Short mmCIF file of C-alpha atoms and ligand atoms in Angstrom, two decimals:
data_model
loop_
_atom_site.label_atom_id
_atom_site.label_comp_id
_atom_site.label_asym_id
_atom_site.label_seq_id
_atom_site.Cartn_x
_atom_site.Cartn_y
_atom_site.Cartn_z
CA MET A 1 22.45 14.45 -30.78
CA LYS A 2 19.53 13.19 -32.82
CA THR A 3 19.73 9.91 -30.97
CA HIS A 4 19.51 11.72 -27.67
CA ILE A 5 16.40 13.53 -28.79
CA ILE A 6 14.80 10.33 -30.00
CA ILE A 7 15.64 8.59 -26.75
CA LEU A 8 14.31 11.51 -24.74
CA LEU A 9 11.11 11.54 -26.78
CA TYR A 10 10.82 7.83 -26.34
CA ILE A 11 11.24 8.08 -22.58
CA VAL A 12 8.45 10.64 -22.49
CA VAL A 13 6.19 8.52 -24.67
CA ARG A 14 7.03 5.46 -22.67
CA SER A 15 6.43 7.01 -19.30
CA VAL A 16 3.11 8.38 -20.45
CA SER A 17 1.94 5.22 -22.18
CA GLY A 18 3.48 2.95 -19.58
CA GLN A 19 1.10 4.03 -16.84
CA LEU A 20 -1.57 1.53 -16.10
CA ASN A 21 -2.17 0.97 -19.71
CA ASP A 22 -3.22 -2.19 -21.41
CA HIS A 23 -2.36 -1.01 -24.86
CA GLN A 24 0.88 -2.13 -26.30
CA ASN A 25 3.36 0.63 -26.84
CA PRO A 26 3.54 1.07 -30.62
CA LEU A 27 7.27 1.58 -30.36
CA LEU A 28 7.68 -1.86 -28.95
CA SER A 29 5.15 -3.77 -30.94
CA ASP A 30 7.09 -4.78 -34.02
CA GLY A 31 9.50 -6.95 -32.12
CA TYR A 32 13.22 -6.71 -32.49
CA ASN A 33 15.57 -6.69 -35.45
CA GLN A 34 19.03 -7.35 -34.11
CA SER A 35 20.71 -6.51 -37.36
CA LYS A 36 19.64 -2.92 -36.99
CA VAL A 37 21.69 -2.32 -33.87
CA HIS A 38 24.84 -0.35 -34.17
CA VAL A 39 26.76 0.75 -31.13
CA MET A 40 28.78 3.88 -31.31
CA GLN A 41 32.05 4.48 -29.48
CA ASP A 42 30.33 6.32 -26.70
CA GLY A 43 28.00 3.40 -26.04
CA HIS A 44 24.92 4.97 -27.53
CA GLN A 45 23.00 2.95 -30.02
CA ASP A 46 22.11 4.18 -33.42
CA PRO A 47 19.68 2.58 -35.78
CA ILE A 48 21.40 1.99 -39.09
CA PRO A 49 20.47 -0.11 -42.13
CA SER A 50 21.25 -3.74 -41.59
CA ASP A 51 23.46 -4.10 -44.65
CA VAL A 52 25.97 -1.73 -43.09
CA TYR A 53 26.21 -3.90 -40.07
CA ASN A 54 28.77 -6.62 -40.38
CA GLN A 55 28.23 -9.63 -38.19
CA SER A 56 31.93 -10.34 -37.99
CA LYS A 57 32.30 -7.20 -35.89
CA VAL A 58 30.70 -8.91 -32.91
CA HIS A 59 33.22 -9.42 -30.17
CA VAL A 60 33.07 -12.34 -27.85
CA LYS A 61 35.18 -12.10 -24.74
CA GLN A 62 37.61 -14.80 -23.65
CA ASP A 63 35.14 -16.14 -21.16
CA GLY A 64 32.54 -16.58 -23.87
CA ARG A 65 30.40 -13.66 -22.70
CA HIS A 66 29.50 -10.94 -25.07
CA GLN A 67 30.83 -7.45 -24.72
CA PRO A 68 28.64 -5.75 -22.17
CA GLU A 69 27.95 -2.65 -24.22
CA TYR A 70 25.95 -4.41 -26.93
CA TYR A 71 24.38 -7.73 -27.67
CA GLY A 72 25.95 -8.38 -31.04
CA TYR A 73 24.13 -10.72 -33.33
CA GLU A 74 22.72 -13.03 -30.71
CA PRO A 75 19.22 -11.97 -29.66
CA PRO A 76 19.11 -11.05 -25.98
CA CYS A 77 15.81 -12.88 -25.51
CA PRO A 78 15.82 -16.54 -24.53
CA ASP A 79 14.43 -19.05 -27.05
CA ALA A 80 10.70 -18.47 -27.33
CA GLU A 81 9.78 -22.12 -26.73
CA ASP A 82 11.84 -22.28 -23.52
CA ILE A 83 9.80 -19.56 -21.87
CA ALA A 84 6.33 -20.06 -23.40
CA PRO A 85 3.70 -18.96 -22.60
CA CYS A 86 5.76 -15.96 -21.47
CA VAL A 87 6.75 -13.79 -24.43
CA CYS A 88 10.00 -11.83 -24.60
CA THR A 89 10.32 -8.84 -26.90
CA TYR A 90 13.39 -6.78 -27.54
CA ASP A 91 13.53 -3.33 -29.05
CA SER A 92 17.03 -2.81 -30.32
CA VAL A 93 16.66 0.88 -31.00
CA PHE A 94 15.90 1.71 -27.40
CA ASN A 95 17.52 -1.32 -25.82
CA VAL A 96 14.31 -2.34 -24.10
CA MET A 97 13.68 -5.97 -23.23
CA ASP A 98 10.21 -6.83 -22.00
CA LEU A 99 8.72 -10.03 -20.69
CA ASN A 100 4.99 -10.69 -20.79
CA CYS A 101 3.87 -13.60 -18.64
CA SER A 102 0.17 -12.78 -18.67
CA ALA A 103 -0.76 -16.20 -20.07
CA VAL A 104 1.01 -18.24 -17.42
CA GLU A 105 -1.06 -21.22 -16.24
CA ASN A 106 0.05 -21.74 -12.66
CA GLU A 107 2.72 -21.07 -10.02
CA ASP A 108 4.82 -24.10 -10.95
CA GLN A 109 4.95 -23.19 -14.59
CA LEU A 110 6.11 -19.66 -13.77
CA LYS A 111 8.83 -21.02 -11.54
CA GLN A 112 9.92 -23.51 -14.21
CA ILE A 113 10.17 -20.82 -16.87
CA PHE A 114 12.66 -18.86 -14.80
CA LYS A 115 14.87 -21.92 -14.46
CA THR A 116 15.65 -21.49 -18.17
CA ASP A 117 19.08 -20.19 -19.01
CA PHE A 118 18.49 -16.54 -19.87
CA PRO A 119 21.24 -14.95 -22.00
CA PHE A 120 20.56 -11.63 -20.25
CA LYS A 121 19.03 -11.45 -16.80
CA ASN A 122 18.22 -7.75 -16.82
CA PHE A 123 14.79 -7.10 -18.30
CA THR A 124 13.26 -3.69 -18.62
CA SER A 125 9.74 -4.79 -17.76
CA LEU A 126 7.59 -7.64 -16.55
CA ARG A 127 3.88 -7.85 -17.30
CA ILE A 128 1.37 -10.18 -15.74
CA GLU A 129 -2.06 -8.77 -16.57
CA HIS A 130 -5.61 -10.12 -16.57
CA ASN A 131 -4.36 -13.51 -15.41
CA LYS A 132 -6.84 -15.65 -13.47
CA ASN A 133 -4.47 -18.49 -12.58
CA LEU A 134 -1.82 -17.15 -10.24
CA LYS A 135 -2.75 -16.85 -6.57
CA VAL A 136 0.73 -16.69 -5.08
CA LEU A 137 3.93 -15.05 -6.21
CA GLU A 138 6.40 -17.42 -4.61
CA ALA A 139 9.71 -16.67 -2.91
CA GLY A 140 12.58 -16.72 -5.37
CA VAL A 141 10.28 -17.30 -8.36
CA PHE A 142 12.26 -15.02 -10.69
CA ASN A 143 15.50 -16.87 -9.97
CA GLY A 144 17.79 -13.85 -10.28
CA ILE A 145 16.06 -12.28 -13.29
CA SER A 146 15.56 -8.57 -12.67
CA PHE A 147 13.01 -6.01 -13.88
CA GLU A 148 12.83 -2.24 -13.73
CA ASN A 149 9.12 -1.80 -14.40
CA ILE A 150 6.82 -4.37 -12.91
CA TYR A 151 3.18 -4.42 -13.95
CA ILE A 152 1.28 -7.13 -12.10
CA VAL A 153 -2.15 -5.68 -12.67
CA SER A 154 -5.76 -6.90 -12.66
CA ASN A 155 -5.10 -10.51 -11.73
CA LYS A 156 -6.38 -12.74 -8.92
CA LEU A 157 -3.12 -12.64 -7.01
CA GLU A 158 -3.58 -13.01 -3.23
CA VAL A 159 -0.14 -13.42 -1.72
CA ILE A 160 3.25 -11.98 -2.56
CA GLU A 161 5.69 -13.97 -0.50
CA LEU A 162 8.74 -12.59 1.27
CA GLN A 163 11.65 -12.66 -1.25
CA ALA A 164 9.36 -13.09 -4.26
CA LEU A 165 10.76 -9.89 -5.73
CA ASP A 166 14.26 -10.21 -4.31
CA SER A 167 15.92 -10.08 -7.74
CA CYS A 168 14.43 -6.62 -8.26
CA HIS A 169 15.51 -4.90 -5.06
CA GLU A 170 18.15 -2.85 -6.80
CA THR A 171 16.44 -2.45 -10.19
CA ALA A 172 12.73 -1.80 -9.68
CA THR A 173 11.66 1.78 -10.30
CA GLU A 174 7.96 1.05 -10.82
CA LEU A 175 5.99 -1.55 -8.93
CA TYR A 176 2.35 -1.64 -10.00
CA LEU A 177 0.21 -4.22 -8.22
CA ILE A 178 -3.13 -2.58 -8.90
CA ASN A 179 -6.44 -4.40 -8.82
CA ASN A 180 -5.54 -7.83 -7.53
CA LYS A 181 -6.81 -9.64 -4.41
CA ILE A 182 -3.65 -9.10 -2.41
CA THR A 183 -4.06 -9.80 1.29
CA SER A 184 -0.37 -10.27 2.01
CA PHE A 185 2.56 -8.17 0.78
CA PRO A 186 6.11 -8.28 2.23
CA PHE A 187 6.18 -4.71 3.55
CA ASP A 188 9.22 -5.58 5.68
CA GLU A 189 11.24 -5.88 2.49
CA LEU A 190 10.19 -2.53 0.99
CA SER A 191 13.17 -0.57 2.27
CA LEU A 192 15.44 -2.74 0.08
CA PHE A 193 13.91 -1.30 -3.11
CA SER A 194 16.49 1.44 -3.34
CA LYS A 195 15.34 2.88 -6.69
CA LEU A 196 11.59 2.54 -6.23
CA ARG A 197 9.90 5.63 -7.64
CA ASP A 198 6.28 4.50 -8.12
CA PHE A 199 4.53 2.10 -5.78
CA ASP A 200 0.89 1.35 -6.44
CA ILE A 201 -1.00 -1.33 -4.55
CA SER A 202 -4.44 0.28 -4.93
CA TYR A 203 -7.58 -1.81 -5.28
CA ASN A 204 -6.48 -4.80 -3.26
CA SER A 205 -7.57 -6.53 -0.05
CA LEU A 206 -4.90 -5.59 2.44
CA SER A 207 -6.20 -5.33 6.00
CA VAL A 208 -3.20 -3.53 7.50
CA ILE A 209 -0.73 -1.15 5.89
CA PRO A 210 2.33 -0.45 8.02
CA ALA A 211 3.26 3.11 7.07
CA ASP A 212 6.63 2.81 8.78
CA ALA A 213 7.70 0.29 6.13
CA PHE A 214 8.10 3.17 3.68
CA HIS A 215 10.51 5.17 5.82
CA GLY A 216 13.72 6.06 4.03
CA LEU A 217 12.64 5.23 0.47
CA THR A 218 14.59 8.14 -0.93
CA ALA A 219 13.60 7.59 -4.57
CA LEU A 220 9.87 7.25 -3.91
CA GLU A 221 7.74 9.89 -5.66
CA TYR A 222 4.31 8.31 -6.05
CA LEU A 223 2.66 6.23 -3.39
CA TYR A 224 -0.83 4.83 -4.03
CA ILE A 225 -2.51 2.66 -1.42
CA SER A 226 -6.13 3.61 -2.06
CA ASP A 227 -9.10 1.25 -1.95
CA ASN A 228 -7.82 -1.47 0.29
CA ASN A 229 -10.15 -1.17 3.26
CA ALA A 230 -6.96 -1.26 5.26
CA ASP A 231 -6.07 0.03 8.66
CA ILE A 232 -3.09 2.32 8.19
CA VAL A 233 -0.80 2.11 11.19
CA GLY A 234 2.27 4.21 11.90
CA THR A 235 3.38 7.31 10.02
CA PHE A 236 4.80 8.22 6.62
CA GLN A 237 8.13 9.89 7.30
CA ASP A 238 11.53 10.44 5.72
CA LEU A 239 10.42 10.28 2.06
CA PRO A 240 12.39 13.25 0.75
CA ASN A 241 11.19 13.07 -2.86
CA LEU A 242 7.55 12.16 -2.38
CA ARG A 243 5.08 14.00 -4.62
CA ASP A 244 1.75 12.23 -4.28
CA VAL A 245 0.38 10.03 -1.55
CA TYR A 246 -3.09 8.54 -2.00
CA LEU A 247 -4.64 6.75 0.94
CA ASN A 248 -8.25 7.18 -0.18
CA SER A 249 -11.01 4.74 0.69
CA ASN A 250 -9.39 3.03 3.59
CA PRO A 251 -11.33 3.03 6.84
CA ILE A 252 -8.98 5.30 8.76
CA THR A 253 -11.34 6.26 11.56
CA THR A 254 -11.22 9.00 14.16
CA THR A 255 -8.17 11.21 14.32
CA ILE A 256 -5.17 11.79 12.07
CA PRO A 257 -2.24 12.11 14.47
CA VAL A 258 0.59 14.64 14.58
CA GLN A 259 3.27 13.88 11.97
CA PHE A 260 1.14 11.37 10.11
CA ILE A 261 2.63 12.47 6.78
CA LYS A 262 5.93 14.20 7.53
CA THR A 263 8.05 13.30 4.55
CA GLY A 264 10.46 16.23 4.49
CA SER A 265 9.77 16.52 0.77
CA SER A 266 9.53 20.00 -0.70
CA ASP A 267 7.90 18.49 -3.82
CA LEU A 268 4.89 17.11 -2.00
CA SER A 269 1.88 18.18 -4.06
CA SER A 270 -1.00 15.90 -3.20
CA ILE A 271 -2.31 14.08 -0.15
CA GLY A 272 -5.42 11.99 -0.80
CA LEU A 273 -7.42 11.01 2.26
CA SER A 274 -10.94 10.98 0.88
CA GLY A 275 -13.47 8.34 1.86
CA ASN A 276 -11.89 7.49 5.20
CA ASN A 277 -14.32 8.38 8.04
CA ILE A 278 -11.84 10.87 9.47
CA VAL A 279 -13.37 12.83 12.35
CA SER A 280 -10.48 15.20 13.05
CA VAL A 281 -6.94 16.07 12.03
CA GLU A 282 -4.37 17.08 14.61
CA PRO A 283 -2.35 20.26 14.01
CA GLY A 284 1.01 19.34 12.47
CA ALA A 285 -0.29 16.15 10.86
CA PHE A 286 1.24 16.88 7.44
CA ASP A 287 4.20 18.59 5.83
CA ILE A 288 3.57 22.25 5.10
CA VAL A 289 4.46 22.84 1.45
CA ASP A 290 3.50 25.59 -0.96
CA GLY A 291 0.81 24.38 -3.34
CA LEU A 292 0.04 21.18 -1.43
CA ASP A 293 -3.48 19.91 -2.12
CA ILE A 294 -5.11 17.94 0.67
CA ASP A 295 -8.21 15.98 -0.29
CA MET A 296 -10.49 15.35 2.68
CA ASP A 297 -13.68 14.74 0.69
CA HIS A 298 -16.13 12.14 2.00
CA ASN A 299 -15.04 12.11 5.62
CA SER A 300 -16.67 12.89 8.96
CA LEU A 301 -15.22 16.32 9.72
CA SER A 302 -17.71 18.51 11.57
CA THR A 303 -15.42 21.53 11.50
CA LEU A 304 -12.38 22.96 9.76
CA ASP A 305 -10.26 23.61 12.76
CA GLU A 306 -8.14 26.78 12.49
CA ALA A 307 -5.13 25.42 14.37
CA THR A 308 -4.96 22.52 11.95
CA TRP A 309 -5.78 24.06 8.60
CA ARG A 310 -4.59 27.67 8.69
CA PRO A 311 -0.88 26.77 8.26
CA TYR A 312 -1.54 24.81 5.02
CA LEU A 313 -3.71 27.50 3.50
CA GLU A 314 -1.32 30.27 4.54
CA ALA A 315 1.50 28.37 2.86
CA GLY A 316 -0.48 28.40 -0.40
CA GLY A 317 -2.04 24.97 -0.12
CA THR A 318 -5.60 23.97 -0.96
CA LEU A 319 -8.14 21.90 0.90
CA GLU A 320 -10.95 19.78 -0.52
CA ALA A 321 -13.64 19.16 2.05
CA ASN A 322 -16.74 18.15 0.14
CA PHE A 323 -19.16 15.67 1.70
CA ASN A 324 -18.31 16.30 5.34
CA PRO A 325 -20.89 17.11 8.03
CA LEU A 326 -19.64 20.70 8.57
CA VAL A 327 -21.61 22.58 11.17
CA CYS A 328 -20.46 26.04 9.94
CA GLY A 329 -20.60 27.91 13.26
CA CYS A 330 -18.15 30.39 14.77
CA ASP A 331 -15.44 27.74 14.52
CA ILE A 332 -15.06 28.47 10.81
CA ALA A 333 -15.24 32.28 11.10
CA TRP A 334 -11.46 32.41 10.52
CA LEU A 335 -12.00 31.36 6.89
CA PHE A 336 -13.99 34.57 6.32
CA ALA A 337 -11.38 36.91 7.80
CA GLU A 338 -9.49 39.50 5.75
CA ASP A 339 -6.89 37.08 4.45
CA GLN A 340 -9.64 35.34 2.41
CA LEU A 341 -8.37 31.85 3.05
CA LEU A 342 -11.80 30.51 2.11
CA GLU A 343 -10.73 30.86 -1.50
CA GLN A 344 -8.35 27.96 -1.02
CA VAL A 345 -11.08 25.65 0.23
CA TYR A 346 -12.94 23.87 -2.55
CA ASN A 347 -16.44 22.48 -2.74
CA ALA A 348 -17.70 22.41 0.80
CA TRP A 349 -21.29 22.36 2.00
CA CYS A 350 -22.60 22.84 5.51
CA THR A 351 -24.90 20.23 7.03
CA ASP A 352 -27.83 22.63 6.63
CA GLY A 353 -27.30 22.45 2.86
CA GLU A 354 -25.63 25.85 2.40
CA PHE A 355 -22.62 26.15 0.18
CA LEU A 356 -19.75 27.31 2.37
CA HIS A 357 -18.71 29.96 -0.14
CA ASP A 358 -22.22 31.42 -0.25
CA LEU A 359 -22.38 32.15 3.48
CA ASP A 360 -22.72 35.84 4.29
CA PRO A 361 -19.48 36.83 6.11
CA SER A 362 -21.46 39.18 8.35
CA ILE A 363 -23.02 36.20 10.14
CA PHE A 364 -19.63 35.75 11.76
CA ASP A 365 -19.45 39.35 13.04
CA ASN A 366 -20.51 38.36 16.53
CA CYS A 367 -18.14 35.45 16.84
C1 NAG B 1 0.62 -9.76 -22.93
O1 NAG B 1 0.14 -11.05 -23.20
C2 NAG B 1 -1.27 -11.14 -23.17
C3 NAG B 1 -1.68 -12.62 -23.24
O2 NAG B 1 -0.77 -13.37 -23.91
C4 NAG B 1 -1.82 -10.30 -24.28
O3 NAG B 1 -3.23 -10.39 -24.31
C5 NAG B 1 -1.41 -8.88 -24.06
O4 NAG B 1 -1.85 -8.05 -25.11
C6 NAG B 1 0.10 -8.76 -23.94
N1 NAG B 1 0.43 -7.42 -23.51
C7 NAG B 1 1.37 -6.68 -24.11
C8 NAG B 1 1.59 -5.31 -23.58
O5 NAG B 1 2.03 -7.12 -25.03
C1 NAG B 2 15.55 -6.86 -40.41
O1 NAG B 2 15.94 -5.77 -41.21
C2 NAG B 2 16.32 -6.14 -42.53
C3 NAG B 2 16.83 -4.91 -43.26
O2 NAG B 2 16.14 -3.76 -42.87
C4 NAG B 2 15.12 -6.77 -43.24
O3 NAG B 2 15.47 -7.20 -44.53
C5 NAG B 2 14.63 -7.97 -42.42
O4 NAG B 2 13.48 -8.50 -43.00
C6 NAG B 2 14.35 -7.54 -40.98
N1 NAG B 2 13.98 -8.70 -40.17
C7 NAG B 2 12.95 -8.70 -39.34
C8 NAG B 2 12.75 -9.92 -38.55
O5 NAG B 2 12.19 -7.70 -39.22
C1 NAG B 3 32.45 -8.19 -43.27
O1 NAG B 3 33.75 -8.33 -42.75
C2 NAG B 3 34.49 -9.34 -43.41
C3 NAG B 3 35.79 -9.52 -42.63
O2 NAG B 3 36.32 -8.30 -42.18
C4 NAG B 3 34.68 -8.93 -44.87
O3 NAG B 3 35.40 -9.94 -45.56
C5 NAG B 3 33.33 -8.76 -45.53
O4 NAG B 3 33.48 -8.31 -46.84
C6 NAG B 3 32.49 -7.76 -44.72
N1 NAG B 3 31.15 -7.70 -45.27
C7 NAG B 3 30.48 -6.56 -45.41
C8 NAG B 3 29.10 -6.67 -45.95
O5 NAG B 3 30.94 -5.46 -45.10
C1 NAG B 4 21.62 -5.71 -19.62
O1 NAG B 4 22.97 -5.69 -19.17
C2 NAG B 4 23.92 -5.59 -20.22
C3 NAG B 4 25.28 -5.78 -19.61
O2 NAG B 4 25.50 -4.89 -18.58
C4 NAG B 4 23.74 -4.24 -20.91
O3 NAG B 4 24.65 -4.10 -21.94
C5 NAG B 4 22.32 -4.18 -21.47
O4 NAG B 4 22.09 -2.92 -22.03
C6 NAG B 4 21.28 -4.45 -20.38
N1 NAG B 4 19.98 -4.63 -21.01
C7 NAG B 4 18.92 -3.89 -20.73
C8 NAG B 4 17.67 -4.22 -21.43
O5 NAG B 4 18.96 -2.99 -19.91
#
């Protein structure tokens, strides 16, 4: 029971500290001590003093492979010199095996490293951070080695080739590609990432984002595509567990079409469309979900059209509409009606400089 609590606590700590974070997780930092691993009958691991552990208890199967439920005495990491400058660390308490390839010197070296014989091919995480050398992540580079959490963040990476991440199709839950120079990503392959929960390709140089490529990603909860200056084509549909979608700071011009974000998710809580030059939003553009926040700040809306926005506000949603050229004529009188929907609109000013919430409702009496 205690182990479960520790593991649960660890998962919480890890998922908090694992986000976009350059600091090493303190739980992982002291490397591994194989001799501390003890595996109980039910497969859960328990840290026990090393002198209790008896090496002769390690079972090796007929075929020479170790019992799958624990590593035994042999460290799961490959020999350090075989994979340098990548660094493998293993935390035996939580059975977490991480690979940090941030110091890799070029594409060939990375490819060569993964030709090493890895005792275990299933890593928990891969990190390539603040690397100035890699421009291309080549097809097949990981040579069958898989990762669950992939942090390829703040590098100079330009191209991710088709099949570069093929070994992770069935394992990746987090794919963070933030702050690179990515112009080419294999969107056609996205639907193969069956467990993908977080996808973040913000702060890159994509010119087109095909929204249809995300259709049917049933595990996807967080989708971040902000700050790409990309044209978003197609629609985001059939994403039944989506919570947040951020498309901010992409030059989506003119009109948001019907069913642009129709995920079918009842957990949808945030749609970010700020900084996009949007002139109008068609009625029925988004899912209608209680508590949904739609951020339309920094766009080119001249009105808050009743047919479009009333359904979201009536359902308990909120709308951010700051920094839009709102004219504030009879077209917004509906916000001042008895149902007080104005209260669910945040921070909006009219072009004449008046704060929307300060307008005297009686000015709409003749509308
Ligand atoms: C990964 O390696 C780089 C360079 O070798 C190092 O600066 C960084 O702190 C490491 N990150 C983690 C999380 O260990
Ligand atoms: C592993 O643990 C044992 C006993 O706790 C200790 O004596 C040994 O120094 C540890 N080894 C490493 C590499 O931390
Ligand atoms: C380990 O197991 C061997 C064989 O079963 C036994 O002879 C030895 O005394 C054990 N050592 C410890 C420290 O328990
Ligand atoms: C890797 O796979 C083995 C065999 O299935 C398993 O025992 C081990 O826990 C896995 N390692 C990690 C880090 O998930």
